[in-house]
Tab-separated table of C-alpha atoms in Angstrom:
chain	number	residue	atom	x	y	z
A	1	UNK	CA	83.073	-97.656	-18.137
A	2	UNK	CA	80.272	-95.272	-19.030
A	3	UNK	CA	77.625	-94.714	-16.374
A	4	UNK	CA	74.743	-92.326	-15.931
A	5	UNK	CA	76.997	-89.661	-14.454
A	6	UNK	CA	79.615	-89.785	-17.197
A	7	UNK	CA	80.026	-86.719	-19.389
A	8	UNK	CA	80.631	-87.481	-23.070
A	9	UNK	CA	82.367	-85.039	-25.400
A	10	UNK	CA	82.726	-85.206	-29.177
A	11	UNK	CA	86.260	-85.650	-30.359
A	12	UNK	CA	87.170	-82.881	-32.771
A	13	UNK	CA	88.756	-85.373	-35.154
A	14	UNK	CA	85.501	-87.326	-35.519
A	15	UNK	CA	84.251	-87.079	-39.085
A	16	UNK	CA	80.589	-86.489	-39.796
A	17	UNK	CA	78.825	-87.062	-43.104
A	18	UNK	CA	75.198	-86.570	-43.997
A	19	UNK	CA	74.296	-88.612	-47.065
A	20	UNK	CA	70.816	-87.334	-47.863
A	21	UNK	CA	69.728	-87.681	-44.242
A	22	UNK	CA	71.746	-90.798	-43.445
A	23	UNK	CA	74.311	-89.587	-40.946
A	24	UNK	CA	77.580	-91.400	-40.424
A	25	UNK	CA	80.064	-90.603	-37.690
A	26	UNK	CA	83.520	-91.949	-38.269
A	27	UNK	CA	87.058	-91.869	-37.018
A	28	UNK	CA	90.359	-93.329	-38.049
A	29	UNK	CA	89.139	-96.594	-36.500
A	30	UNK	CA	85.635	-97.172	-37.907
A	31	UNK	CA	82.309	-95.547	-38.662
A	32	UNK	CA	78.799	-95.823	-37.214
A	33	UNK	CA	75.556	-94.963	-38.996
A	34	UNK	CA	73.203	-93.055	-36.758
A	35	UNK	CA	69.452	-93.653	-36.735
A	36	UNK	CA	67.109	-90.872	-35.698
A	37	UNK	CA	67.531	-91.457	-31.960
A	38	UNK	CA	71.279	-91.954	-32.226
A	39	UNK	CA	71.556	-88.735	-34.209
A	40	UNK	CA	69.706	-86.874	-31.478
A	41	UNK	CA	72.052	-88.337	-28.878
A	42	UNK	CA	75.030	-87.186	-30.956
A	43	UNK	CA	73.556	-83.707	-31.149
A	44	UNK	CA	73.039	-83.589	-27.387
A	45	UNK	CA	76.630	-84.556	-26.641
A	46	UNK	CA	78.241	-81.250	-25.734
A	47	UNK	CA	80.866	-81.959	-23.088
A	48	UNK	CA	78.556	-80.673	-20.355
A	49	UNK	CA	75.495	-82.934	-20.212
A	50	UNK	CA	75.756	-86.238	-18.367
A	51	UNK	CA	74.507	-89.484	-19.858
A	52	UNK	CA	71.498	-89.311	-17.539
A	53	UNK	CA	70.694	-85.781	-18.682
A	54	UNK	CA	70.874	-86.814	-22.323
A	55	UNK	CA	68.639	-89.782	-21.515
A	56	UNK	CA	66.146	-87.486	-19.804
A	57	UNK	CA	66.023	-85.210	-22.873
A	58	UNK	CA	65.472	-88.220	-25.120
A	59	UNK	CA	62.750	-89.618	-22.869
A	60	UNK	CA	60.889	-86.344	-23.178
A	61	UNK	CA	61.376	-85.902	-26.912
A	62	UNK	CA	60.603	-89.496	-27.905
A	63	UNK	CA	58.087	-90.227	-25.151
A	64	UNK	CA	59.918	-93.233	-23.715
A	65	UNK	CA	60.760	-94.251	-20.170
A	66	UNK	CA	63.755	-92.325	-18.781
A	67	UNK	CA	65.620	-95.382	-17.526
A	68	UNK	CA	65.420	-97.067	-20.913
A	69	UNK	CA	66.445	-93.874	-22.720
A	70	UNK	CA	69.485	-93.524	-20.475
A	71	UNK	CA	70.409	-97.152	-21.094
A	72	UNK	CA	70.079	-96.676	-24.875
A	73	UNK	CA	72.207	-93.547	-24.609
A	74	UNK	CA	74.864	-95.368	-22.602
A	75	UNK	CA	74.932	-98.171	-25.164
A	76	UNK	CA	75.372	-95.861	-28.169
A	77	UNK	CA	77.968	-93.761	-26.412
A	78	UNK	CA	79.875	-96.946	-25.678
A	79	UNK	CA	79.993	-97.657	-29.403
A	80	UNK	CA	81.081	-94.103	-30.198
A	81	UNK	CA	83.759	-94.233	-27.547
A	82	UNK	CA	85.008	-97.536	-28.907
A	83	UNK	CA	85.497	-96.062	-32.375
A	84	UNK	CA	87.069	-92.943	-30.803
A	85	UNK	CA	84.408	-90.523	-31.957
A	86	UNK	CA	83.859	-89.290	-28.388
A	87	UNK	CA	85.738	-89.035	-25.150
A	88	UNK	CA	83.973	-89.810	-21.891
A	89	UNK	CA	84.868	-88.227	-18.596
A	90	UNK	CA	83.409	-88.976	-15.191
A	91	UNK	CA	81.067	-86.302	-13.851
A	92	UNK	CA	83.021	-83.508	-12.199
A	93	UNK	CA	80.397	-82.249	-9.779
B	1	UNK	CA	89.424	-48.708	-67.165
B	2	UNK	CA	88.285	-46.599	-64.187
B	3	UNK	CA	87.276	-48.077	-60.849
B	4	UNK	CA	83.712	-47.008	-61.466
B	5	UNK	CA	81.995	-49.289	-63.951
B	6	UNK	CA	80.899	-47.326	-66.990
B	7	UNK	CA	77.785	-49.438	-67.071
B	8	UNK	CA	76.325	-51.421	-64.200
B	9	UNK	CA	76.027	-55.224	-64.301
B	10	UNK	CA	72.811	-55.777	-66.209
B	11	UNK	CA	73.572	-52.945	-68.615
B	12	UNK	CA	77.093	-54.252	-69.183
B	13	UNK	CA	75.680	-57.714	-69.805
B	14	UNK	CA	73.061	-56.401	-72.212
B	15	UNK	CA	75.730	-54.425	-73.997
B	16	UNK	CA	77.984	-57.469	-74.278
B	17	UNK	CA	75.113	-59.613	-75.565
B	18	UNK	CA	74.513	-57.034	-78.289
B	19	UNK	CA	78.170	-56.738	-79.265
B	20	UNK	CA	79.522	-60.279	-78.886
B	21	UNK	CA	79.048	-61.822	-82.308
B	22	UNK	CA	80.111	-58.757	-84.284
B	23	UNK	CA	83.117	-58.230	-82.012
B	24	UNK	CA	84.225	-61.852	-82.352
B	25	UNK	CA	83.710	-61.868	-86.129
B	26	UNK	CA	85.505	-58.576	-86.689
B	27	UNK	CA	88.541	-59.801	-84.778
B	28	UNK	CA	88.471	-63.244	-86.414
B	29	UNK	CA	87.675	-64.889	-83.119
B	30	UNK	CA	84.670	-66.919	-84.273
B	31	UNK	CA	85.829	-70.187	-85.884
B	32	UNK	CA	83.738	-71.801	-88.609
B	33	UNK	CA	83.085	-74.896	-86.489
B	34	UNK	CA	81.670	-72.940	-83.549
B	35	UNK	CA	78.854	-74.814	-81.823
B	36	UNK	CA	77.976	-72.313	-79.143
B	37	UNK	CA	78.891	-68.904	-77.779
B	38	UNK	CA	77.782	-67.753	-74.383
B	39	UNK	CA	78.537	-65.114	-71.771
B	40	UNK	CA	79.066	-65.835	-68.115
B	41	UNK	CA	81.189	-64.834	-65.116
B	42	UNK	CA	80.790	-62.276	-62.364
B	43	UNK	CA	79.321	-59.512	-64.516
B	44	UNK	CA	76.579	-61.787	-65.838
B	45	UNK	CA	76.050	-63.084	-62.306
B	46	UNK	CA	75.528	-59.502	-61.126
B	47	UNK	CA	78.574	-59.468	-58.829
B	48	UNK	CA	80.980	-57.668	-61.104
B	49	UNK	CA	82.763	-54.426	-60.311
B	50	UNK	CA	84.621	-51.839	-62.334
B	51	UNK	CA	87.634	-54.089	-62.777
B	52	UNK	CA	85.678	-57.218	-63.718
B	53	UNK	CA	86.091	-58.464	-67.252
B	54	UNK	CA	83.472	-59.999	-69.489
B	55	UNK	CA	83.840	-63.780	-69.818
B	56	UNK	CA	82.966	-65.193	-73.219
B	57	UNK	CA	82.896	-68.935	-73.889
B	58	UNK	CA	83.236	-70.301	-77.403
B	59	UNK	CA	82.627	-74.012	-77.940
B	60	UNK	CA	84.110	-75.494	-81.079
B	61	UNK	CA	84.343	-78.918	-82.678
B	62	UNK	CA	88.112	-78.810	-83.145
B	63	UNK	CA	90.839	-77.210	-81.000
B	64	UNK	CA	91.717	-73.607	-81.760
B	65	UNK	CA	95.301	-72.709	-82.484
B	66	UNK	CA	96.497	-69.159	-83.011
B	67	UNK	CA	99.802	-67.451	-82.560
B	68	UNK	CA	99.620	-64.815	-79.873
B	69	UNK	CA	96.804	-66.434	-77.942
B	70	UNK	CA	97.184	-67.377	-74.284
B	71	UNK	CA	97.166	-71.033	-73.371
B	72	UNK	CA	96.383	-72.838	-70.134
B	73	UNK	CA	96.722	-76.533	-69.428
B	74	UNK	CA	93.717	-78.558	-68.365
B	75	UNK	CA	93.640	-82.287	-67.524
B	76	UNK	CA	91.679	-83.105	-70.664
B	77	UNK	CA	92.334	-84.180	-74.231
B	78	UNK	CA	93.353	-81.883	-75.830
B	79	UNK	CA	95.050	-80.449	-72.789
B	80	UNK	CA	95.231	-76.890	-74.063
B	81	UNK	CA	92.682	-74.253	-73.186
B	82	UNK	CA	92.976	-71.245	-75.454
B	83	UNK	CA	92.221	-67.799	-74.087
B	84	UNK	CA	92.062	-64.648	-76.195
B	85	UNK	CA	92.079	-61.296	-74.430
B	86	UNK	CA	90.364	-58.555	-76.387
B	87	UNK	CA	89.083	-55.075	-75.675
B	88	UNK	CA	85.665	-54.038	-76.807
B	89	UNK	CA	84.409	-50.521	-76.099
B	90	UNK	CA	86.784	-50.085	-73.149
B	91	UNK	CA	85.808	-53.445	-71.684
B	92	UNK	CA	88.291	-56.274	-71.299
B	93	UNK	CA	86.912	-59.553	-72.575
B	94	UNK	CA	88.410	-62.951	-71.858
B	95	UNK	CA	87.370	-65.335	-74.600
B	96	UNK	CA	87.884	-69.015	-73.718
B	97	UNK	CA	87.817	-71.713	-76.381
B	98	UNK	CA	86.707	-75.187	-75.327
B	99	UNK	CA	86.052	-78.120	-77.608
B	100	UNK	CA	82.857	-80.135	-77.509
B	101	UNK	CA	84.968	-83.177	-76.630
B	102	UNK	CA	86.515	-81.402	-73.644
B	103	UNK	CA	83.009	-80.617	-72.408
B	104	UNK	CA	82.099	-84.308	-72.779
B	105	UNK	CA	85.113	-85.239	-70.680
B	106	UNK	CA	84.241	-82.744	-67.969
B	107	UNK	CA	80.678	-84.034	-67.853
B	108	UNK	CA	82.025	-87.584	-67.450
B	109	UNK	CA	84.068	-86.456	-64.458
B	110	UNK	CA	80.905	-85.286	-62.701
B	111	UNK	CA	78.586	-88.116	-63.701
B	112	UNK	CA	76.544	-89.546	-60.788
B	113	UNK	CA	78.348	-92.887	-61.155
B	114	UNK	CA	81.676	-91.229	-60.319
B	115	UNK	CA	80.545	-90.564	-56.748
B	116	UNK	CA	79.664	-94.208	-56.219
B	117	UNK	CA	82.683	-95.677	-57.942
B	118	UNK	CA	85.486	-93.510	-56.630
B	119	UNK	CA	86.585	-92.114	-53.271
B	120	UNK	CA	88.544	-89.522	-55.206
B	121	UNK	CA	85.738	-88.073	-57.311
B	122	UNK	CA	86.349	-84.410	-58.000
B	123	UNK	CA	90.072	-84.516	-57.320
B	124	UNK	CA	91.008	-84.526	-60.997
B	125	UNK	CA	88.967	-81.434	-61.815
B	126	UNK	CA	91.065	-78.300	-62.222
B	127	UNK	CA	90.046	-74.798	-61.255
B	128	UNK	CA	89.513	-73.898	-64.922
B	129	UNK	CA	87.204	-76.876	-65.392
B	130	UNK	CA	85.327	-76.121	-62.204
B	131	UNK	CA	84.829	-72.508	-63.237
B	132	UNK	CA	83.665	-73.676	-66.646
B	133	UNK	CA	81.049	-76.023	-65.164
B	134	UNK	CA	79.880	-73.416	-62.680
B	135	UNK	CA	79.551	-70.733	-65.318
B	136	UNK	CA	77.759	-73.012	-67.730
B	137	UNK	CA	74.965	-73.129	-65.163
B	138	UNK	CA	74.075	-69.437	-65.355
B	139	UNK	CA	75.474	-68.311	-68.688
B	140	UNK	CA	73.570	-66.498	-71.428
B	141	UNK	CA	73.619	-68.157	-74.845
B	142	UNK	CA	74.384	-65.924	-77.797
B	143	UNK	CA	74.755	-68.613	-80.445
B	144	UNK	CA	73.934	-72.327	-80.399
B	145	UNK	CA	70.977	-72.232	-78.036
B	146	UNK	CA	70.276	-75.938	-78.550
B	147	UNK	CA	73.817	-76.980	-77.579
B	148	UNK	CA	73.710	-74.692	-74.566
B	149	UNK	CA	70.318	-75.906	-73.281
B	150	UNK	CA	71.336	-79.536	-73.754
B	151	UNK	CA	74.535	-79.062	-71.787
B	152	UNK	CA	72.796	-77.126	-69.030
B	153	UNK	CA	70.224	-79.925	-68.712
B	154	UNK	CA	73.018	-82.513	-68.520
B	155	UNK	CA	74.719	-80.487	-65.822
B	156	UNK	CA	71.488	-80.401	-63.826
B	157	UNK	CA	71.272	-84.194	-63.957
B	158	UNK	CA	74.942	-84.720	-63.186
B	159	UNK	CA	76.462	-85.575	-59.829
B	160	UNK	CA	78.377	-82.325	-59.681
B	161	UNK	CA	76.942	-81.065	-56.398
B	162	UNK	CA	77.565	-84.217	-54.308
B	163	UNK	CA	80.959	-84.744	-55.929
B	164	UNK	CA	82.153	-81.210	-55.175
B	165	UNK	CA	80.538	-81.282	-51.726
B	166	UNK	CA	82.256	-84.541	-50.752
B	167	UNK	CA	85.531	-83.281	-52.191
B	168	UNK	CA	85.396	-80.068	-50.144
B	169	UNK	CA	84.494	-81.986	-46.972
B	170	UNK	CA	87.408	-84.357	-47.494
B	171	UNK	CA	89.821	-81.456	-47.828
B	172	UNK	CA	88.341	-79.821	-44.719
B	173	UNK	CA	88.890	-83.082	-42.825
B	174	UNK	CA	92.532	-83.046	-43.843
B	175	UNK	CA	93.059	-79.542	-42.491
B	176	UNK	CA	91.147	-80.423	-39.319
B	177	UNK	CA	93.530	-83.299	-38.765
B	178	UNK	CA	96.462	-80.974	-39.416
B	179	UNK	CA	95.164	-78.383	-36.955
B	180	UNK	CA	94.746	-80.954	-34.198
B	181	UNK	CA	98.191	-82.384	-34.897
B	182	UNK	CA	99.677	-78.897	-34.732
B	183	UNK	CA	97.925	-78.167	-31.453
B	184	UNK	CA	99.249	-81.460	-30.143
B	185	UNK	CA	102.803	-80.485	-30.980
B	186	UNK	CA	102.444	-76.961	-29.600
B	187	UNK	CA	102.495	-75.262	-33.004
B	188	UNK	CA	99.481	-73.104	-32.232
B	189	UNK	CA	100.128	-70.483	-34.892
B	190	UNK	CA	100.056	-73.065	-37.667
B	191	UNK	CA	96.926	-74.569	-36.118
B	192	UNK	CA	95.195	-71.197	-36.403
B	193	UNK	CA	96.007	-71.049	-40.103
B	194	UNK	CA	94.988	-74.672	-40.683
B	195	UNK	CA	91.634	-74.247	-38.983
B	196	UNK	CA	90.910	-71.104	-40.999
B	197	UNK	CA	91.526	-73.121	-44.163
B	198	UNK	CA	89.388	-75.995	-42.855
B	199	UNK	CA	86.551	-73.588	-42.125
B	200	UNK	CA	86.830	-72.121	-45.624
B	201	UNK	CA	86.432	-75.566	-47.161
B	202	UNK	CA	83.487	-76.367	-44.914
B	203	UNK	CA	81.805	-73.162	-46.047
B	204	UNK	CA	82.533	-74.083	-49.659
B	205	UNK	CA	81.029	-77.542	-49.091
B	206	UNK	CA	77.924	-75.921	-47.671
B	207	UNK	CA	77.699	-73.498	-50.575
B	208	UNK	CA	78.156	-76.258	-53.148
B	209	UNK	CA	75.381	-78.250	-51.494
B	210	UNK	CA	73.255	-75.122	-51.975
B	211	UNK	CA	74.114	-74.984	-55.679
B	212	UNK	CA	77.052	-72.554	-55.600
B	213	UNK	CA	79.649	-74.602	-57.461
B	214	UNK	CA	82.649	-72.346	-57.974
B	215	UNK	CA	85.420	-72.500	-55.396
B	216	UNK	CA	86.706	-68.975	-55.139
B	217	UNK	CA	87.024	-67.498	-51.639
B	218	UNK	CA	86.555	-63.924	-52.822
B	219	UNK	CA	82.931	-64.606	-53.703
B	220	UNK	CA	81.974	-66.308	-50.426
B	221	UNK	CA	80.169	-63.227	-49.063
B	222	UNK	CA	78.074	-62.858	-52.204
B	223	UNK	CA	77.349	-66.569	-52.369
B	224	UNK	CA	76.378	-66.741	-48.695
B	225	UNK	CA	74.083	-63.779	-49.063
B	226	UNK	CA	72.465	-65.333	-52.095
B	227	UNK	CA	72.164	-68.895	-50.773
B	228	UNK	CA	71.338	-67.815	-47.194
B	229	UNK	CA	71.938	-71.299	-45.753
B	230	UNK	CA	70.004	-71.879	-42.524
B	231	UNK	CA	72.971	-73.800	-41.103
B	232	UNK	CA	75.249	-70.769	-41.318
B	233	UNK	CA	73.729	-67.296	-41.109
B	234	UNK	CA	75.884	-64.624	-42.703
B	235	UNK	CA	76.576	-62.947	-39.368
B	236	UNK	CA	77.880	-66.199	-37.860
B	237	UNK	CA	80.106	-66.789	-40.887
B	238	UNK	CA	81.477	-63.261	-40.670
B	239	UNK	CA	82.129	-63.667	-36.947
B	240	UNK	CA	84.358	-66.695	-37.554
B	241	UNK	CA	85.880	-65.430	-40.793
B	242	UNK	CA	87.018	-62.194	-39.140
B	243	UNK	CA	88.186	-64.103	-36.048
B	244	UNK	CA	85.925	-62.276	-33.637
B	245	UNK	CA	86.454	-63.816	-30.216
B	246	UNK	CA	90.045	-64.723	-30.990
B	247	UNK	CA	92.190	-64.237	-27.915
B	248	UNK	CA	95.874	-63.912	-28.720
B	249	UNK	CA	96.615	-65.072	-25.172
B	250	UNK	CA	94.678	-68.299	-25.724
B	251	UNK	CA	94.563	-69.058	-29.456
B	252	UNK	CA	94.012	-72.753	-28.822
B	253	UNK	CA	90.539	-72.003	-27.477
B	254	UNK	CA	89.559	-70.296	-30.734
B	255	UNK	CA	90.992	-73.145	-32.802
B	256	UNK	CA	88.965	-75.717	-30.873
B	257	UNK	CA	85.842	-73.599	-31.049
B	258	UNK	CA	86.103	-73.280	-34.843
B	259	UNK	CA	86.832	-76.984	-35.215
B	260	UNK	CA	83.645	-77.642	-33.233
B	261	UNK	CA	81.735	-75.305	-35.548
B	262	UNK	CA	83.148	-77.154	-38.577
B	263	UNK	CA	82.008	-80.470	-37.148
B	264	UNK	CA	78.517	-79.130	-36.471
B	265	UNK	CA	78.287	-77.741	-39.984
B	266	UNK	CA	79.389	-81.084	-41.478
B	267	UNK	CA	76.259	-82.620	-40.018
B	268	UNK	CA	74.087	-80.040	-41.767
B	269	UNK	CA	75.711	-80.421	-45.182
B	270	UNK	CA	73.901	-83.006	-47.228
B	271	UNK	CA	76.049	-84.914	-49.713
B	272	UNK	CA	73.687	-85.778	-52.524
């Protein structure tokens, strides 16, 4: 279960393709097309930031409410975890 | 030939342009049904050195046959590529003979529709064909200007860049998978080699997407300097290529770091 304190990390076997700006992240299971916000979330996933921290960055960059941004982040990361494009660990600190 | 080029790149090219037709005629290397003659290769590109030969391309209507010539096989009909090696004023010239029909077939392999209709686009293109298509792009026509311009224009409109880019990315993915599998089984040394190969293909994909079509690792420095891709500054490429930061006590860390770099670069490489 992903929560605000979870720390997502890209799996190194996740495949990324950029078809003229349309970015698709895939794995051996399935693929997900990323819209502009989803792409930014993918870029912010670095194995160090928590879901809440990614949400906070998004809120600032896209001028949306932090709680909603964190929820959107959690939702997308759930999809990416399901297709095995990321791993999610609980916060260590 | 000495290590020092007798004439530097542009001078050598100019000299070859001046000599080509007479040299081919005098050695009976210019068939009657020739449609085009052009020069290309590293010397024309400006990357040649003292050991580089001059690459001459002769396009004919019918296949050339001559005893004593060198032959290579290409996945085309006819499947023979004829290469004559000649020496002109102390320069070694490689003269390749391609038929107009072979060029048609190569163009069909890189048509935009191929990318949409096949997951394997680019896989049936040999190194000789790839070099031919790359060199067509920056060659200098000596004879048959109309044929040459028409083919260059067709190449511009083709799907060659996305096809080669996708092909290189697919190969890189394969080596990435290998490297992770090797790490998983404790074969770290093989993983190091696999990730180096994966990185090479990622760099090639990036270079192709920037218009550098040929896949020849020896020219990566020159191509990176010329293309100067924002996604991979030369210094960063050199750092990975020369394994700076590699710790023999913890090679797995370097492998994972390079795999991460490959993944980040994949995002920056536009297919199409």
